[in-house]
Short mmCIF file of C-alpha atoms in Angstrom, two decimals:
data_model
loop_
_atom_site.label_atom_id
_atom_site.label_comp_id
_atom_site.label_asym_id
_atom_site.label_seq_id
_atom_site.Cartn_x
_atom_site.Cartn_y
_atom_site.Cartn_z
CA MET A 4 -10.03 -25.22 -29.07
CA LYS A 5 -11.53 -28.50 -27.89
CA PHE A 6 -11.58 -31.14 -30.62
CA ASN A 7 -14.45 -33.25 -31.89
CA SER A 8 -14.73 -35.92 -34.58
CA GLU A 9 -15.31 -33.31 -37.33
CA ASN A 10 -12.97 -30.58 -36.11
CA PHE A 11 -9.41 -31.30 -35.03
CA GLU A 12 -5.87 -30.37 -36.08
CA TYR A 13 -2.65 -32.34 -36.28
CA GLY A 14 0.25 -31.00 -34.25
CA PRO A 15 0.58 -29.99 -30.58
CA VAL A 16 -2.24 -31.08 -28.26
CA VAL A 17 -2.99 -31.15 -24.56
CA VAL A 18 -4.91 -34.05 -23.07
CA ILE A 19 -7.87 -32.71 -21.08
CA LYS A 20 -9.38 -35.95 -19.83
CA GLY A 21 -8.48 -39.55 -19.03
CA ALA A 22 -5.34 -41.31 -17.82
CA HIS A 23 -2.98 -38.87 -19.56
CA GLN A 24 -4.75 -35.67 -18.53
CA GLY A 25 -2.46 -32.65 -18.58
CA ARG A 26 0.22 -34.16 -20.82
CA ILE A 27 1.45 -32.36 -23.92
CA GLY A 28 1.93 -34.36 -27.09
CA MET A 29 1.80 -34.33 -30.87
CA LEU A 30 -1.30 -35.53 -32.72
CA ASP A 31 0.10 -37.35 -35.74
CA ASP A 32 -2.78 -39.44 -37.09
CA GLU A 33 -6.25 -40.73 -36.29
CA THR A 34 -7.82 -44.16 -36.10
CA PHE A 35 -11.13 -45.74 -35.19
CA GLU A 36 -11.25 -47.97 -32.15
CA LYS A 37 -14.50 -49.63 -31.04
CA GLY A 38 -16.42 -47.29 -33.32
CA ARG A 39 -14.87 -44.16 -31.78
CA LEU A 40 -12.37 -41.75 -33.34
CA HIS A 41 -9.01 -41.75 -31.54
CA GLY A 42 -5.90 -39.69 -32.09
CA ILE A 43 -2.42 -41.18 -32.35
CA VAL A 44 -0.50 -39.02 -29.89
CA TYR A 45 3.27 -39.03 -29.37
CA PHE A 46 4.44 -37.46 -26.10
CA GLY A 47 7.60 -36.13 -27.69
CA GLY A 48 8.87 -34.46 -30.84
CA PHE A 49 8.74 -36.06 -34.26
CA GLY A 50 11.48 -38.70 -34.48
CA LEU A 51 12.37 -38.29 -30.83
CA THR A 52 10.03 -40.93 -29.46
CA LEU A 53 8.59 -44.09 -30.97
CA SER A 54 5.96 -44.73 -28.29
CA TYR A 55 2.45 -43.39 -28.75
CA ARG A 56 -1.00 -43.59 -27.19
CA ARG A 57 -4.45 -43.86 -28.74
CA ILE A 58 -6.56 -41.15 -27.13
CA PRO A 59 -10.17 -40.20 -27.97
CA ILE A 60 -10.25 -37.06 -30.11
CA THR A 61 -12.71 -35.45 -27.71
CA TYR A 62 -10.07 -35.72 -24.96
CA LEU A 63 -7.77 -33.37 -26.87
CA ARG A 64 -7.50 -29.67 -27.66
CA ARG A 65 -4.88 -27.22 -28.84
CA PRO A 66 -2.60 -26.15 -25.97
CA THR A 67 -2.37 -22.55 -24.84
CA SER A 68 0.94 -21.08 -23.77
CA MET A 69 -0.21 -21.47 -20.16
CA ASP A 70 -0.76 -25.20 -20.74
CA LEU A 71 2.81 -25.46 -21.97
CA LEU A 72 4.31 -23.44 -19.11
CA SER A 73 2.35 -25.33 -16.45
CA ARG A 74 3.27 -28.75 -17.84
CA HIS A 75 6.88 -27.65 -18.34
CA GLU A 76 7.14 -26.86 -14.63
CA ILE A 77 5.40 -30.09 -13.56
CA VAL A 78 7.67 -32.27 -15.69
CA TRP A 79 10.78 -30.38 -14.57
CA ARG A 80 9.87 -31.00 -10.93
CA ARG A 81 9.54 -34.74 -11.60
CA LEU A 82 12.91 -34.84 -13.35
CA THR A 83 14.97 -32.91 -10.81
CA SER A 84 16.89 -34.85 -8.22
CA TYR A 85 15.38 -32.60 -5.54
CA SER A 86 11.91 -33.99 -6.20
CA PRO A 87 10.44 -36.08 -3.33
CA SER A 88 9.49 -38.68 -5.96
CA PRO A 89 11.76 -38.25 -9.01
CA ALA A 90 10.82 -40.16 -12.14
CA LEU A 91 12.96 -43.22 -12.81
CA GLY A 92 13.47 -45.77 -15.56
CA GLU A 93 11.09 -45.73 -18.52
CA GLU A 94 8.94 -43.06 -16.92
CA ARG A 95 11.95 -40.75 -16.74
CA ILE A 96 12.81 -41.34 -20.39
CA GLY A 97 9.23 -40.57 -21.38
CA LEU A 98 9.18 -37.36 -19.35
CA LEU A 99 12.52 -36.27 -20.80
CA GLU A 100 11.09 -36.70 -24.30
CA GLU A 101 7.99 -34.73 -23.36
CA TYR A 102 10.05 -32.02 -21.64
CA SER A 103 12.22 -31.56 -24.73
CA TYR A 104 9.13 -31.27 -26.94
CA ILE A 105 7.45 -28.72 -24.65
CA ALA A 106 10.63 -26.62 -24.45
CA SER A 107 10.88 -26.54 -28.26
CA LEU A 108 7.22 -25.48 -28.54
CA LEU A 109 7.68 -22.68 -26.01
CA ASN A 110 10.79 -21.37 -27.77
CA GLN A 111 8.99 -21.44 -31.11
CA LYS A 112 5.93 -19.65 -29.71
CA MET A 113 8.04 -16.92 -28.08
CA PHE A 114 9.98 -16.32 -31.30
CA GLU A 115 6.88 -16.25 -33.50
CA ALA A 116 5.02 -13.94 -31.11
CA GLN A 117 7.79 -11.35 -31.33
CA PHE A 118 8.92 -11.64 -34.93
CA MET A 119 6.73 -13.79 -37.16
CA HIS A 120 3.03 -13.16 -36.59
CA LYS A 121 1.06 -10.71 -38.70
CA HIS A 122 -0.03 -8.23 -36.04
CA ASP A 123 -3.02 -6.47 -37.57
CA GLY A 124 -5.14 -6.44 -34.41
CA ALA A 125 -5.16 -4.16 -31.40
CA SER A 126 -2.10 -2.71 -29.70
CA ILE A 127 -2.25 -4.00 -26.12
CA PHE A 128 -0.21 -2.80 -23.16
CA LEU A 129 0.10 -5.45 -20.44
CA SER A 130 0.25 -3.67 -17.07
CA HIS A 131 1.52 -6.10 -14.44
CA SER A 132 3.80 -6.81 -11.54
CA SER A 133 7.12 -8.47 -12.32
CA ALA A 134 6.03 -11.27 -9.97
CA ASP A 135 3.42 -12.25 -12.59
CA LYS A 136 5.87 -12.35 -15.50
CA ASN A 137 5.28 -16.00 -16.46
CA PHE A 138 1.53 -15.47 -16.77
CA VAL A 139 2.05 -12.26 -18.74
CA LYS A 140 4.45 -13.83 -21.24
CA SER A 141 2.04 -16.70 -21.76
CA LEU A 142 -0.85 -14.29 -22.36
CA ALA A 143 1.27 -12.13 -24.67
CA VAL A 144 2.09 -15.14 -26.85
CA ASP A 145 -1.58 -16.14 -27.07
CA LEU A 146 -2.63 -12.57 -27.90
CA ALA A 147 -0.01 -12.43 -30.65
CA GLU A 148 -1.39 -15.67 -32.08
CA MET A 149 -4.79 -13.95 -32.25
CA GLY A 150 -3.18 -11.21 -34.37
CA HIS A 151 -2.86 -8.54 -31.67
CA ARG A 152 0.27 -6.55 -30.80
CA PRO A 153 1.08 -7.13 -27.12
CA TRP A 154 3.44 -4.68 -25.44
CA VAL A 155 5.70 -6.46 -22.95
CA ASP A 156 8.61 -4.57 -21.40
CA GLU A 157 11.27 -7.24 -21.95
CA TRP A 158 10.28 -7.52 -25.62
CA GLN A 159 10.09 -3.81 -26.41
CA ILE A 160 12.75 -2.21 -24.18
CA LEU A 161 16.29 -2.67 -25.45
CA GLY A 162 19.44 -2.43 -23.37
CA GLY A 163 20.42 1.17 -22.68
CA GLU A 164 16.96 2.61 -23.35
CA SER A 165 15.06 4.66 -20.78
CA ILE A 166 12.49 2.42 -19.09
CA PRO A 167 10.06 5.23 -18.09
CA THR A 168 10.24 6.76 -21.57
CA LYS A 169 9.58 3.47 -23.37
CA ILE A 170 6.69 2.62 -21.01
CA ALA A 171 5.16 6.07 -21.62
CA GLU A 172 5.43 5.51 -25.38
CA GLY A 173 3.85 2.07 -25.04
CA LEU A 174 0.93 3.44 -23.04
CA ALA A 175 0.38 6.35 -25.41
CA SER A 176 0.21 4.09 -28.46
CA ALA A 177 -1.89 1.32 -26.84
CA ASP A 178 -5.46 0.73 -27.94
CA TYR A 179 -6.08 -1.10 -24.65
CA VAL A 180 -4.40 -1.63 -21.30
CA LEU A 181 -4.86 -5.10 -19.88
CA LEU A 182 -4.45 -4.73 -16.14
CA VAL A 183 -3.29 -8.01 -14.61
CA LEU A 184 -4.81 -8.03 -11.13
CA SER A 185 -2.93 -9.92 -8.42
CA LYS A 186 -1.89 -9.24 -4.84
CA LYS A 187 1.46 -7.92 -6.04
CA SER A 188 0.11 -5.72 -8.81
CA VAL A 189 -2.58 -3.96 -6.74
CA ALA A 190 0.13 -3.09 -4.20
CA SER A 191 2.41 -1.65 -6.90
CA LYS A 192 2.40 2.14 -7.36
CA TRP A 193 4.16 1.68 -10.71
CA VAL A 194 1.33 -0.50 -12.01
CA GLU A 195 -1.25 1.91 -10.59
CA ASN A 196 0.34 4.82 -12.46
CA GLU A 197 0.28 2.80 -15.72
CA TRP A 198 -3.40 1.88 -15.79
CA GLN A 199 -4.65 5.15 -14.29
CA ALA A 200 -3.00 7.09 -17.12
CA LYS A 201 -5.28 5.26 -19.56
CA HIS A 202 -8.26 5.29 -17.21
CA TRP A 203 -8.61 9.07 -17.47
CA ASP A 204 -8.48 8.83 -21.27
CA GLU A 205 -11.34 6.36 -20.97
CA ILE A 206 -13.44 8.77 -18.93
CA SER A 207 -12.89 11.70 -21.28
CA SER A 208 -13.52 9.71 -24.48
CA ARG A 209 -16.27 7.42 -23.13
CA GLN A 210 -14.56 4.47 -24.78
CA ILE A 211 -13.12 1.34 -23.15
CA TYR A 212 -9.35 1.44 -22.74
CA VAL A 213 -8.69 -0.48 -19.50
CA ILE A 214 -9.70 -4.15 -19.24
CA PRO A 215 -8.99 -5.79 -15.86
CA ILE A 216 -8.04 -9.46 -15.83
CA LEU A 217 -8.01 -11.31 -12.52
CA ILE A 218 -5.41 -14.03 -11.96
CA GLU A 219 -5.77 -14.50 -8.20
CA ASP A 220 -7.97 -13.34 -5.32
CA CYS A 221 -7.06 -9.76 -4.42
CA GLU A 222 -8.55 -6.38 -3.55
CA ILE A 223 -9.96 -4.76 -6.70
CA PRO A 224 -8.94 -1.07 -6.98
CA THR A 225 -11.84 1.25 -6.13
CA LEU A 226 -11.93 2.91 -9.56
CA LEU A 227 -12.34 -0.50 -11.23
CA LYS A 228 -14.94 -2.14 -8.98
CA MET A 229 -17.77 -1.33 -11.37
CA LYS A 230 -15.97 -2.88 -14.32
CA LYS A 231 -16.47 -6.47 -15.43
CA TYR A 232 -13.17 -8.31 -15.22
CA ILE A 233 -12.00 -11.35 -17.19
CA ASP A 234 -11.48 -14.17 -14.69
CA PHE A 235 -8.33 -16.21 -15.36
CA ARG A 236 -8.24 -17.81 -11.90
CA GLU A 237 -9.53 -21.23 -12.93
CA ASP A 238 -10.10 -21.82 -16.65
CA TYR A 239 -7.39 -20.08 -18.68
CA ASP A 240 -8.68 -21.36 -22.03
CA PHE A 241 -12.24 -20.09 -21.42
CA ALA A 242 -10.98 -16.75 -20.06
CA LEU A 243 -8.74 -16.29 -23.11
CA GLU A 244 -11.75 -16.85 -25.35
CA GLN A 245 -13.76 -14.25 -23.38
CA LEU A 246 -10.90 -11.78 -23.62
CA GLY A 247 -10.71 -12.28 -27.38
CA LEU A 248 -14.45 -11.65 -27.71
CA SER A 249 -14.20 -8.49 -25.57
CA LEU A 250 -11.34 -7.08 -27.64
CA ARG A 251 -13.19 -7.73 -30.88
CA GLY A 252 -16.41 -6.22 -29.49
CA HIS A 253 -14.78 -3.02 -28.21
CA THR A 254 -12.77 -2.60 -31.41
CA ALA A 255 -15.88 -3.00 -33.56
CA LYS A 256 -17.66 -0.24 -31.59
CA ARG A 257 -14.80 2.17 -32.27
CA ARG A 258 -15.02 1.79 -36.04
CA PRO A 259 -17.17 4.43 -37.73
CA ASN A 260 -20.39 3.16 -39.31
CA LYS A 261 -20.31 2.93 -43.09
CA GLY A 262 -23.19 4.09 -45.20
#
């Protein structure tokens, strides 16, 4: 959610414009500067850092899980000694504070997605290649925050359980299969078997079960070329919004009319 002067929330934010674009911080307060509403943003956890920046409210929005994962990797690369230009001095201290804050947010989001959210939405099976695991975990967290019940193998399959059996159970109980399209996934027979199992249910019931989401340029499977896909290749936040609208729209059509 992009903020404006009437609609903003304190807490985690991502800067989407200006000198600090891409950074993750905590919106703690607001102030007017030259007649314009600014947020007081700390790039670190509460009590961890004393430095802050005044950033226009319209330059801020709530971060998605993908924002956090992307920034986490960028900051880590700047902090490692293997970086061609590692951060030093005050810059390094600032990045360490930001890195610690991002890591705590990610851990909290992962925990809440699995155990804390009220999942009264759709049951969603995420069909994907293991090579796309980071994207899938990010999407699963954001879907859980919307109130849906994402099915991710490493969350639902316990040690010692049969992987094929648990996957079959997950597919059978899913309201939708989100097919994550990438070069690796379209080449995977395992992934193909997952989404095709639901595709035939779709044909027989004339209801939407399989929703393709595109995360990189790849060859779209023949059976899906007539379907509209959700494009995550460039703007994750916008694509997530479109996915949410699609899920709500399809779910509403399934409900019997009252009256």
